[in-house]
């Protein structure tokens, strides 16, 4: 029994008054082997006194009994020994009484109680910080016509290229003469690792098949929605943009014009496009610095990025 109690001083964390009081809750789970008659000293008080003796250096049943017998009256009161109603003196049990009481304890029950106490005092393990999300790589897909490739008998050569925002061409594919960019989109991207990328392109590439292909390969998209997809365009345009507050705005001056962009974002899960999570409305106000002509353009976009992955800015 004393061997199990010796594990109490091995706890490295400081024991406060609250911790000591909390130990009583665990020691109270140890059953009392005595009968109903002859219980002069409470079982919990005897166990708390034994634990206190061990914490002060007692290493045997005799030493525990002697420590309890010599304990001052205030200490006996804290440990739970009752006072005599006439004399108000708290009698301490004899060392032999303590020894017999501890020898009859259920060792397994005491072992479980002492073992549960430090586990309860140990703070729950902190979850490791999740690894930071990898930075998303921006890739633009766009078509172009090769200058000087037109001849008297052949049309100009058209290419579809995927390029990152550092100007590096990641892939390039020639478009068939009697076709367009749409069939070349997926074959072009098959040679690129699309995981953790965000693809942008013309409204021509806002195709359900393209969106499903990108999400299947771990890529996100930022797609322009125009009237070439009337159903999707009507769904995005009819969102309650008037009730949505302005989320972000910028003002730039370049290319001989002053441009103000106002952006609103709406998070919706029912957009009719694979993996769409947000719809965006961008209002562009452009003023030509030379002619002072003002043009206002309203553009709608959708993206598979959620509100925590892509802020309005």
Short mmCIF file of C-alpha atoms in Angstrom, two decimals:
data_model
loop_
_atom_site.label_atom_id
_atom_site.label_comp_id
_atom_site.label_asym_id
_atom_site.label_seq_id
_atom_site.Cartn_x
_atom_site.Cartn_y
_atom_site.Cartn_z
CA UNK A 1 0.00 0.00 0.00
CA UNK A 2 2.72 2.48 0.91
CA UNK A 3 4.52 1.59 -2.31
CA UNK A 4 1.58 2.82 -4.35
CA UNK A 5 1.29 6.01 -2.31
CA UNK A 6 4.97 6.72 -2.99
CA UNK A 7 4.02 7.60 -6.56
CA UNK A 8 2.34 10.78 -5.33
CA UNK A 9 5.57 12.74 -4.67
CA UNK A 10 6.83 11.85 -8.14
CA UNK A 11 4.44 14.25 -9.85
CA UNK A 12 6.45 17.11 -11.32
CA UNK A 13 3.57 19.61 -11.40
CA UNK A 14 3.18 21.63 -8.18
CA UNK A 15 0.32 20.48 -5.97
CA UNK A 16 -1.98 23.30 -4.90
CA UNK A 17 -4.56 23.31 -2.15
CA UNK A 18 -7.23 22.61 -4.71
CA UNK A 19 -5.30 19.62 -6.03
CA UNK A 20 -4.89 18.22 -2.53
CA UNK A 21 -8.61 18.57 -1.90
CA UNK A 22 -9.31 16.92 -5.24
CA UNK A 23 -7.29 13.87 -4.13
CA UNK A 24 -9.97 13.18 -1.54
CA UNK A 25 -12.44 12.54 -4.34
CA UNK A 26 -10.33 9.68 -5.68
CA UNK A 27 -9.44 8.20 -2.28
CA UNK A 28 -13.14 8.18 -1.44
CA UNK A 29 -13.65 5.55 -4.14
CA UNK A 30 -11.60 2.97 -2.20
CA UNK A 31 -14.06 0.67 -0.35
CA UNK A 32 -13.88 0.37 3.45
CA UNK A 33 -13.16 -3.27 4.45
CA UNK A 34 -14.45 -2.77 7.99
CA UNK A 35 -17.89 -3.76 9.19
CA UNK A 36 -20.56 -1.27 10.19
CA UNK A 37 -19.65 -1.61 13.85
CA UNK A 38 -16.46 -0.24 15.32
CA UNK A 39 -15.88 2.52 12.78
CA UNK A 40 -14.41 5.11 15.09
CA UNK A 41 -12.29 6.85 12.48
CA UNK A 42 -13.59 7.65 8.99
CA UNK A 43 -11.97 5.57 6.28
CA UNK A 44 -11.44 8.62 4.03
CA UNK A 45 -9.69 10.51 6.84
CA UNK A 46 -7.33 7.59 7.42
CA UNK A 47 -6.48 7.38 3.71
CA UNK A 48 -5.93 11.13 3.42
CA UNK A 49 -3.69 11.03 6.50
CA UNK A 50 -1.69 8.15 5.03
CA UNK A 51 -1.26 10.05 1.76
CA UNK A 52 -0.14 13.16 3.64
CA UNK A 53 2.37 11.10 5.63
CA UNK A 54 3.83 9.65 2.44
CA UNK A 55 4.09 13.10 0.87
CA UNK A 56 6.11 14.26 3.89
CA UNK A 57 8.57 11.37 3.65
CA UNK A 58 7.02 8.33 5.42
CA UNK A 59 8.04 5.11 3.68
CA UNK A 60 6.54 2.36 5.87
CA UNK A 61 3.31 1.54 7.67
CA UNK A 62 4.99 2.22 11.01
CA UNK A 63 6.20 5.62 9.84
CA UNK A 64 2.74 6.48 8.50
CA UNK A 65 1.12 5.52 11.84
CA UNK A 66 3.63 7.57 13.81
CA UNK A 67 3.14 10.62 11.57
CA UNK A 68 -0.62 10.50 12.08
CA UNK A 69 -0.29 10.01 15.84
CA UNK A 70 1.95 13.08 16.08
CA UNK A 71 -0.13 15.27 13.72
CA UNK A 72 -1.32 18.59 15.25
CA UNK A 73 -5.01 19.22 15.83
CA UNK A 74 -5.45 21.65 12.90
CA UNK A 75 -3.91 19.09 10.53
CA UNK A 76 -6.22 16.36 11.83
CA UNK A 77 -9.16 18.69 11.19
CA UNK A 78 -8.10 19.28 7.59
CA UNK A 79 -7.66 15.53 7.05
CA UNK A 80 -11.22 14.91 8.18
CA UNK A 81 -10.94 13.45 11.68
CA UNK A 82 -14.04 14.45 13.74
CA UNK A 83 -13.78 16.30 17.04
CA UNK A 84 -15.15 14.93 20.29
CA UNK A 85 -18.44 16.76 20.97
CA UNK A 86 -17.57 17.28 24.65
CA UNK A 87 -13.89 18.10 24.63
CA UNK A 88 -13.64 19.42 21.02
CA UNK A 89 -10.40 17.45 20.74
CA UNK A 90 -9.74 15.42 17.60
CA UNK A 91 -8.36 12.06 18.73
CA UNK A 92 -5.67 10.59 16.49
CA UNK A 93 -5.70 6.84 15.81
CA UNK A 94 -2.96 4.70 17.30
CA UNK A 95 -0.18 3.63 14.97
CA UNK A 96 -1.30 -0.01 15.32
CA UNK A 97 -4.84 0.95 14.32
CA UNK A 98 -3.58 2.72 11.24
CA UNK A 99 -1.38 -0.22 10.33
CA UNK A 100 -4.22 -2.74 10.60
CA UNK A 101 -6.55 -0.52 8.63
CA UNK A 102 -4.10 -0.04 5.77
CA UNK A 103 -3.16 -3.72 5.66
CA UNK A 104 -6.80 -4.66 4.99
CA UNK A 105 -7.24 -2.27 2.09
CA UNK A 106 -8.14 -3.52 -1.38
CA UNK A 107 -4.79 -2.99 -3.08
CA UNK A 108 -6.29 -2.99 -6.59
CA UNK A 109 -8.86 -0.35 -5.66
CA UNK A 110 -6.20 1.86 -4.09
CA UNK A 111 -3.96 1.34 -7.09
CA UNK A 112 -6.78 2.43 -9.43
CA UNK A 113 -7.58 5.49 -7.30
CA UNK A 114 -3.98 6.70 -7.04
CA UNK A 115 -3.45 6.01 -10.74
CA UNK A 116 -6.54 8.00 -11.74
CA UNK A 117 -5.49 11.04 -9.72
CA UNK A 118 -2.39 12.06 -11.75
CA UNK A 119 -4.21 11.28 -14.98
CA UNK A 120 -6.96 13.70 -14.01
CA UNK A 121 -4.36 16.38 -13.15
CA UNK A 122 -2.56 15.94 -16.46
CA UNK A 123 -3.84 18.48 -18.99
CA UNK A 124 -5.30 16.95 -22.14
CA UNK A 125 -2.73 16.62 -24.90
CA UNK A 126 -2.78 19.53 -27.23
CA UNK A 127 -3.63 18.74 -30.77
CA UNK A 128 -0.71 19.36 -33.05
CA UNK A 129 -1.07 22.43 -35.16
CA UNK A 130 -2.31 21.46 -38.61
CA UNK A 131 0.30 21.97 -41.28
CA UNK A 132 -0.20 25.23 -43.16
CA UNK A 133 -2.08 24.91 -46.37
CA UNK A 134 0.21 25.04 -49.39
CA UNK A 135 0.10 28.27 -51.30
CA UNK A 136 -2.18 28.01 -54.31
CA UNK A 137 -0.49 28.45 -57.67
CA UNK A 138 -2.29 30.63 -60.21
CA UNK A 139 -2.40 29.29 -63.76
CA UNK A 140 -4.02 31.07 -66.70
CA UNK A 141 -5.31 29.22 -69.75
CA UNK A 142 -5.62 31.30 -72.90
CA UNK A 143 -5.49 30.93 -76.64
CA UNK A 144 -3.43 32.92 -79.10
CA UNK A 145 -2.80 33.14 -82.80
CA UNK A 146 0.75 32.77 -84.09
CA UNK A 147 1.72 35.82 -86.09
CA UNK A 148 2.78 35.22 -89.66
CA UNK A 149 1.42 31.69 -89.73
CA UNK A 150 -1.38 32.44 -92.15
CA UNK A 151 -0.75 31.49 -95.76
CA UNK A 152 -2.73 31.61 -98.96
CA UNK A 153 -3.92 28.05 -98.47
CA UNK A 154 -3.97 27.62 -94.67
CA UNK A 155 -5.42 29.50 -91.78
CA UNK A 156 -3.35 30.95 -88.97
CA UNK A 157 -2.06 28.53 -86.35
CA UNK A 158 -3.87 28.78 -83.04
CA UNK A 159 -2.34 27.65 -79.78
CA UNK A 160 -3.80 27.05 -76.34
CA UNK A 161 -1.32 27.63 -73.54
CA UNK A 162 -1.23 27.29 -69.78
CA UNK A 163 1.00 29.86 -68.09
CA UNK A 164 1.67 30.73 -64.48
CA UNK A 165 1.71 34.30 -63.20
CA UNK A 166 5.50 34.44 -63.42
CA UNK A 167 5.31 34.20 -67.20
CA UNK A 168 6.41 30.56 -67.45
CA UNK A 169 4.53 28.53 -70.08
CA UNK A 170 3.67 25.22 -68.43
CA UNK A 171 2.05 23.56 -71.44
CA UNK A 172 1.02 24.42 -74.96
CA UNK A 173 -1.11 22.69 -77.55
CA UNK A 174 -2.05 23.44 -81.13
CA UNK A 175 -5.74 23.73 -81.86
CA UNK A 176 -7.12 21.81 -84.80
CA UNK A 177 -7.88 24.01 -87.77
CA UNK A 178 -11.60 23.18 -87.82
CA UNK A 179 -12.07 23.19 -84.04
CA UNK A 180 -11.89 25.57 -81.11
CA UNK A 181 -10.20 25.77 -77.70
CA UNK A 182 -12.77 23.73 -75.78
CA UNK A 183 -11.70 20.20 -76.90
CA UNK A 184 -8.03 21.06 -76.26
CA UNK A 185 -8.57 22.21 -72.66
CA UNK A 186 -8.34 18.88 -70.85
CA UNK A 187 -5.57 17.36 -73.07
CA UNK A 188 -3.54 20.53 -72.46
CA UNK A 189 -3.78 20.19 -68.68
CA UNK A 190 -3.18 16.43 -68.56
CA UNK A 191 0.57 17.08 -68.55
CA UNK A 192 0.43 19.50 -65.56
CA UNK A 193 0.21 18.72 -61.88
CA UNK A 194 -3.01 20.54 -61.07
CA UNK A 195 -3.07 19.96 -57.33
CA UNK A 196 -3.27 23.20 -55.33
CA UNK A 197 -3.68 25.37 -58.41
CA UNK A 198 -6.29 27.96 -59.33
CA UNK A 199 -7.10 28.16 -63.03
CA UNK A 200 -8.44 31.21 -64.80
CA UNK A 201 -9.61 31.43 -68.37
CA UNK A 202 -11.98 33.09 -70.78
CA UNK A 203 -15.74 32.67 -70.49
CA UNK A 204 -15.41 30.15 -73.32
CA UNK A 205 -13.90 27.67 -70.83
CA UNK A 206 -16.71 27.98 -68.29
CA UNK A 207 -17.92 24.50 -69.15
CA UNK A 208 -19.42 21.95 -66.77
CA UNK A 209 -17.00 19.35 -68.06
CA UNK A 210 -14.03 21.61 -67.40
CA UNK A 211 -15.18 22.38 -63.86
CA UNK A 212 -15.66 18.70 -63.05
CA UNK A 213 -12.26 17.87 -64.56
CA UNK A 214 -10.47 20.49 -62.44
CA UNK A 215 -12.13 19.46 -59.17
CA UNK A 216 -11.37 15.80 -59.89
CA UNK A 217 -7.68 16.64 -60.25
CA UNK A 218 -7.50 18.76 -57.06
CA UNK A 219 -7.55 22.14 -58.79
CA UNK A 220 -9.73 25.19 -58.21
CA UNK A 221 -11.10 27.62 -60.75
CA UNK A 222 -12.13 31.23 -61.10
CA UNK A 223 -14.50 31.23 -64.04
CA UNK A 224 -16.22 34.08 -65.86
CA UNK A 225 -19.95 33.65 -66.41
CA UNK A 226 -21.46 35.24 -69.50
CA UNK A 227 -24.57 34.82 -71.59
CA UNK A 228 -23.09 31.92 -73.53
CA UNK A 229 -24.37 29.90 -70.55
CA UNK A 230 -27.82 31.46 -70.16
CA UNK A 231 -29.02 29.25 -67.31
CA UNK A 232 -25.94 29.73 -65.13
CA UNK A 233 -25.74 33.42 -66.03
CA UNK A 234 -29.35 34.02 -65.01
CA UNK A 235 -28.83 32.13 -61.75
CA UNK A 236 -25.79 34.23 -60.80
CA UNK A 237 -27.20 37.54 -62.04
CA UNK A 238 -30.44 37.12 -60.06
CA UNK A 239 -28.70 36.67 -56.73
CA UNK A 240 -29.69 39.43 -54.27
CA UNK A 241 -26.68 41.60 -55.05
CA UNK A 242 -28.46 44.77 -53.93
CA UNK A 243 -28.71 43.36 -50.40
CA UNK A 244 -25.08 42.23 -50.28
CA UNK A 245 -22.66 44.81 -48.87
CA UNK A 246 -19.60 45.93 -50.77
CA UNK A 247 -16.73 43.60 -49.85
CA UNK A 248 -13.73 45.11 -51.63
CA UNK A 249 -12.82 47.89 -54.00
CA UNK A 250 -9.69 49.05 -55.80
CA UNK A 251 -8.68 52.03 -57.88
CA UNK A 252 -5.90 51.92 -60.46
CA UNK A 253 -4.56 54.23 -63.11
CA UNK A 254 -2.85 52.55 -66.05
CA UNK A 255 -3.06 52.25 -69.83
CA UNK A 256 -4.28 55.86 -70.07
CA UNK A 257 -7.39 55.17 -68.04
CA UNK A 258 -8.65 55.38 -64.50
CA UNK A 259 -10.42 52.25 -63.30
CA UNK A 260 -12.44 51.57 -60.15
CA UNK A 261 -13.46 48.00 -59.36
CA UNK A 262 -16.14 47.22 -56.78
CA UNK A 263 -16.51 43.64 -55.71
CA UNK A 264 -19.30 41.75 -53.93
CA UNK A 265 -19.16 38.10 -52.92
CA UNK A 266 -21.97 35.67 -52.15
CA UNK A 267 -21.41 32.16 -50.80
CA UNK A 268 -23.91 29.67 -52.22
CA UNK A 269 -23.94 25.90 -52.46
CA UNK A 270 -26.75 25.57 -54.98
CA UNK A 271 -25.00 27.09 -58.00
CA UNK A 272 -25.41 24.89 -61.04
CA UNK A 273 -21.71 24.31 -61.64
CA UNK A 274 -19.38 21.54 -60.37
CA UNK A 275 -17.92 22.50 -56.98
CA UNK A 276 -18.99 26.15 -57.10
CA UNK A 277 -18.84 27.76 -53.64
CA UNK A 278 -18.86 31.51 -54.25
CA UNK A 279 -20.32 33.90 -56.78
CA UNK A 280 -18.68 37.26 -57.44
CA UNK A 281 -19.98 40.46 -58.94
CA UNK A 282 -17.40 42.96 -60.20
CA UNK A 283 -18.47 46.42 -61.34
CA UNK A 284 -15.79 48.17 -63.38
CA UNK A 285 -15.92 51.92 -63.92
CA UNK A 286 -13.39 53.01 -66.52
CA UNK A 287 -12.67 56.57 -67.55
CA UNK A 288 -10.40 57.26 -70.47
CA UNK A 289 -7.96 59.97 -69.41
CA UNK A 290 -7.73 61.44 -72.91
CA UNK A 291 -11.41 61.53 -73.91
CA UNK A 292 -12.94 61.45 -70.38
CA UNK A 293 -15.35 58.79 -71.67
CA UNK A 294 -16.89 56.71 -68.88
CA UNK A 295 -17.85 53.06 -69.30
CA UNK A 296 -19.46 50.82 -66.71
CA UNK A 297 -19.19 47.04 -67.00
CA UNK A 298 -20.70 44.41 -64.71
CA UNK A 299 -18.95 41.03 -64.71
CA UNK A 300 -19.97 37.83 -62.89
CA UNK A 301 -17.64 35.05 -61.81
CA UNK A 302 -17.83 31.81 -59.86
CA UNK A 303 -15.14 29.98 -57.94
CA UNK A 304 -14.67 26.66 -56.20
CA UNK A 305 -12.73 28.35 -53.40
CA UNK A 306 -14.59 28.65 -50.13
CA UNK A 307 -14.89 31.76 -47.98
CA UNK A 308 -11.94 30.68 -45.83
CA UNK A 309 -9.70 30.00 -48.83
CA UNK A 310 -10.41 33.13 -50.84
CA UNK A 311 -11.34 36.41 -49.18
CA UNK A 312 -13.00 39.16 -51.22
CA UNK A 313 -9.66 40.93 -51.45
#
